[in-house]
CSV table of C-alpha atoms and ligand atoms in Angstrom, one decimal:
chain,number,residue,atom,x,y,z
A,1017,MET,CA,-1.2,19.5,11.7
A,1018,MET,CA,-4.5,18.8,13.1
A,1019,LYS,CA,-5.4,17.6,9.6
A,1020,ARG,CA,-2.6,15.1,9.8
A,1021,LEU,CA,-3.0,14.3,13.2
A,1022,ALA,CA,-6.8,13.2,12.2
A,1023,LEU,CA,-5.4,11.1,9.3
A,1024,ILE,CA,-3.2,9.3,11.2
A,1025,LEU,CA,-6.0,8.5,14.1
A,1026,VAL,CA,-8.5,7.5,11.3
A,1027,SER,CA,-6.0,5.2,9.9
A,1028,VAL,CA,-5.1,3.6,13.2
A,1029,ALA,CA,-8.8,3.2,13.9
A,1030,ALA,CA,-9.0,1.7,10.6
A,1031,ILE,CA,-6.0,-0.7,11.1
A,1032,SER,CA,-7.6,-2.0,14.4
A,1033,LEU,CA,-10.8,-2.6,13.2
A,1034,ALA,CA,-9.1,-4.4,9.9
A,1035,ALA,CA,-7.0,-6.4,12.8
A,1036,ALA,CA,-9.9,-7.4,15.1
A,1037,ASP,CA,-11.8,-8.6,12.2
A,1038,GLU,CA,-8.8,-11.3,10.7
A,1039,GLN,CA,-7.6,-13.3,13.8
A,1040,THR,CA,-6.9,-16.5,11.6
A,1041,SER,CA,-5.4,-15.6,8.4
A,1042,PRO,CA,-4.8,-11.9,7.7
A,1043,SER,CA,-6.5,-10.3,4.7
A,1044,GLY,CA,-5.0,-8.8,1.8
A,1045,ALA,CA,-6.2,-5.4,3.2
A,1046,THR,CA,-4.6,-6.1,6.8
A,1047,LEU,CA,-1.3,-7.1,5.1
A,1048,PHE,CA,-1.5,-4.0,3.2
A,1049,GLN,CA,-1.8,-1.8,6.1
A,1050,LYS,CA,0.7,-3.5,8.3
A,1051,HIS,CA,3.7,-3.8,5.4
A,1052,CYS,CA,2.9,-0.8,3.4
A,1053,GLY,CA,0.7,1.4,5.5
A,1054,TYR,CA,3.2,3.5,7.0
A,1055,CYS,CA,4.2,4.7,3.7
A,1056,HIS,CA,1.1,4.3,1.4
A,1057,LEU,CA,-1.9,5.7,3.8
A,1058,PRO,CA,-2.5,9.1,3.7
A,1059,GLY,CA,0.3,11.3,4.8
A,1060,GLY,CA,3.0,8.4,4.0
A,1061,THR,CA,6.0,9.2,1.7
A,1062,GLY,CA,4.7,7.0,-0.8
A,1063,THR,CA,1.7,8.5,-0.9
A,1064,PHE,CA,3.1,12.1,-1.2
A,1065,MET,CA,5.9,10.9,-4.0
A,1066,LEU,CA,2.9,9.4,-6.2
A,1067,GLU,CA,0.9,12.5,-5.8
A,1068,ARG,CA,3.9,14.5,-7.0
A,1069,ARG,CA,4.6,12.4,-9.7
A,1070,LEU,CA,1.1,11.0,-11.3
A,1071,GLY,CA,-1.4,13.3,-9.6
A,1072,LYS,CA,-3.9,13.4,-6.5
A,1073,GLU,CA,-6.3,10.8,-7.8
A,1074,ARG,CA,-3.7,8.1,-8.4
A,1075,ALA,CA,-1.9,8.9,-4.7
A,1076,LEU,CA,-3.4,6.5,-2.7
A,1077,LEU,CA,-2.7,3.2,-3.8
A,1078,ALA,CA,-5.9,1.4,-2.0
A,1079,GLU,CA,-8.1,3.6,-4.1
A,1080,ARG,CA,-6.3,2.8,-7.4
A,1081,ARG,CA,-8.3,1.0,-10.5
A,1082,ASP,CA,-4.9,0.7,-12.6
A,1083,LEU,CA,-2.7,-1.5,-10.5
A,1084,PRO,CA,-2.0,-4.8,-12.0
A,1085,GLN,CA,-1.2,-7.5,-9.5
A,1086,ALA,CA,2.0,-8.3,-11.4
A,1087,TYR,CA,3.1,-4.9,-11.2
A,1088,VAL,CA,2.6,-4.3,-7.8
A,1089,GLU,CA,4.7,-7.6,-6.9
A,1090,HIS,CA,7.6,-6.3,-9.2
A,1091,VAL,CA,7.4,-3.1,-7.7
A,1092,VAL,CA,7.4,-4.8,-4.1
A,1093,ARG,CA,10.4,-7.1,-5.0
A,1094,ASN,CA,12.6,-4.7,-6.9
A,1095,GLY,CA,11.8,-1.3,-5.9
A,1096,LEU,CA,10.9,2.0,-7.5
A,1097,GLN,CA,12.9,5.0,-7.4
A,1098,SER,CA,12.7,6.1,-3.9
A,1099,MET,CA,10.8,3.2,-2.7
A,1100,PRO,CA,13.2,0.6,-1.3
A,1101,ALA,CA,12.6,-3.4,-2.5
A,1102,LEU,CA,11.2,-5.3,0.4
A,1103,THR,CA,12.7,-8.9,0.9
A,1104,ARG,CA,10.8,-12.1,1.5
A,1105,VAL,CA,11.9,-11.6,5.4
A,1106,GLU,CA,10.2,-8.7,5.2
A,1107,VAL,CA,7.0,-9.8,3.2
A,1108,THR,CA,6.6,-13.6,2.7
A,1109,ASP,CA,5.7,-14.5,-1.0
A,1110,SER,CA,2.1,-15.7,0.1
A,1111,GLU,CA,1.7,-12.3,1.9
A,1112,LEU,CA,2.8,-10.4,-1.1
A,1113,THR,CA,0.2,-12.4,-3.4
A,1114,ALA,CA,-2.7,-11.6,-0.8
A,1115,LEU,CA,-2.2,-8.2,-0.3
A,1116,ALA,CA,-1.4,-7.4,-4.1
A,1117,SER,CA,-4.7,-9.3,-5.2
A,1118,TRP,CA,-6.1,-6.9,-3.1
A,1119,LEU,CA,-4.7,-3.7,-4.3
A,1120,ALA,CA,-5.5,-5.2,-7.9
A,1121,ARG,CA,-9.0,-5.9,-6.8
A,1122,ASN,CA,-10.2,-2.7,-8.7
A,1123,THR,CA,-8.2,-3.3,-12.0
A,1124,PRO,CA,-9.4,-5.2,-14.9
A,1125,GLN,CA,-6.6,-7.6,-15.0
B,1366,LIG,C1,9.7,3.2,2.9
B,1366,LIG,C2,8.5,3.4,2.3
B,1366,LIG,C3,7.7,2.2,1.5
B,1366,LIG,C4,6.9,1.5,1.8
B,1366,LIG,C5,7.3,0.7,3.0
B,1366,LIG,C6,6.5,1.0,0.4
B,1366,LIG,N1,6.6,1.9,-0.3
B,1366,LIG,FE1,5.5,1.6,-2.3
B,1366,LIG,N2,6.4,3.2,-3.0
B,1366,LIG,C7,7.1,4.2,-1.6
B,1366,LIG,C8,7.5,5.4,-2.6
B,1366,LIG,C9,8.2,6.8,-2.2
B,1366,LIG,C10,6.7,5.1,-3.9
B,1366,LIG,C11,6.9,6.1,-5.1
B,1366,LIG,C12,8.1,6.0,-5.9
B,1366,LIG,C13,8.2,7.3,-7.0
B,1366,LIG,O1,7.4,7.2,-7.6
B,1366,LIG,O2,9.2,7.7,-6.7
B,1366,LIG,C14,6.4,3.6,-4.0
B,1366,LIG,C15,5.4,3.6,-5.0
B,1366,LIG,C16,4.8,2.5,-5.1
B,1366,LIG,C17,4.3,1.6,-6.2
B,1366,LIG,C18,4.0,2.2,-7.7
B,1366,LIG,C19,3.0,2.7,-8.0
B,1366,LIG,C20,2.6,3.5,-9.5
B,1366,LIG,O3,1.9,4.1,-10.1
B,1366,LIG,O4,4.1,3.2,-10.4
B,1366,LIG,C21,3.8,0.5,-6.0
B,1366,LIG,C22,2.7,-0.4,-6.8
B,1366,LIG,C23,4.1,0.3,-4.4
B,1366,LIG,N3,4.7,1.5,-3.9
B,1366,LIG,C24,3.6,-0.9,-4.0
B,1366,LIG,C25,3.8,-0.8,-2.4
B,1366,LIG,C26,3.3,-2.1,-1.7
B,1366,LIG,C27,2.4,-3.0,-1.9
B,1366,LIG,C28,4.1,-1.8,-0.2
B,1366,LIG,C29,3.8,-2.9,0.6
B,1366,LIG,C30,4.2,-4.3,0.5
B,1366,LIG,C31,4.7,-0.9,-0.5
B,1366,LIG,N4,4.8,-0.2,-1.5
B,1366,LIG,C32,5.5,-0.3,0.7
B,1366,LIG,C33,7.5,4.1,-0.4
B,1366,LIG,C34,7.1,2.6,0.0
């Protein structure tokens, strides 16, 4: 319980720091935290489901090195198993491009 709380506090601190940094046009990292964070930060259901299906080292999207940008965009618009698709109202095309390219930053394209 305390561990989970600590993780949540760390996540909230990271989000506030990122937000303070990006007053004008939000970066991919900020957009990821805003739109995907409640499922894909530590403790989220996305993190939990990915750990169960793919293993611990692939559970956190922000640390992956095998996520091509086009794959991220496809999953977001179409959903994947227990992940719901997100519409253009929820995440605009330009927000999706920015956050997907940030997630793909460590992946050879
Ligand atoms: C409501 C919770 C939820 C939200 C919000 C959410 N996801 Fe997910 N996502 C999941 C779950 C759960 C899975 C695991 C699906 C499975 O394997 O059963 C997943 C899986 C994924 C995968 C597949 C990874 C792989 O290795 O196949 C990608 C990519 C992904 N999400 C990207 C995103 C992005 C980018 C966002 C934000 C725009 C986002 N998700 C928002 C719940 C969510």
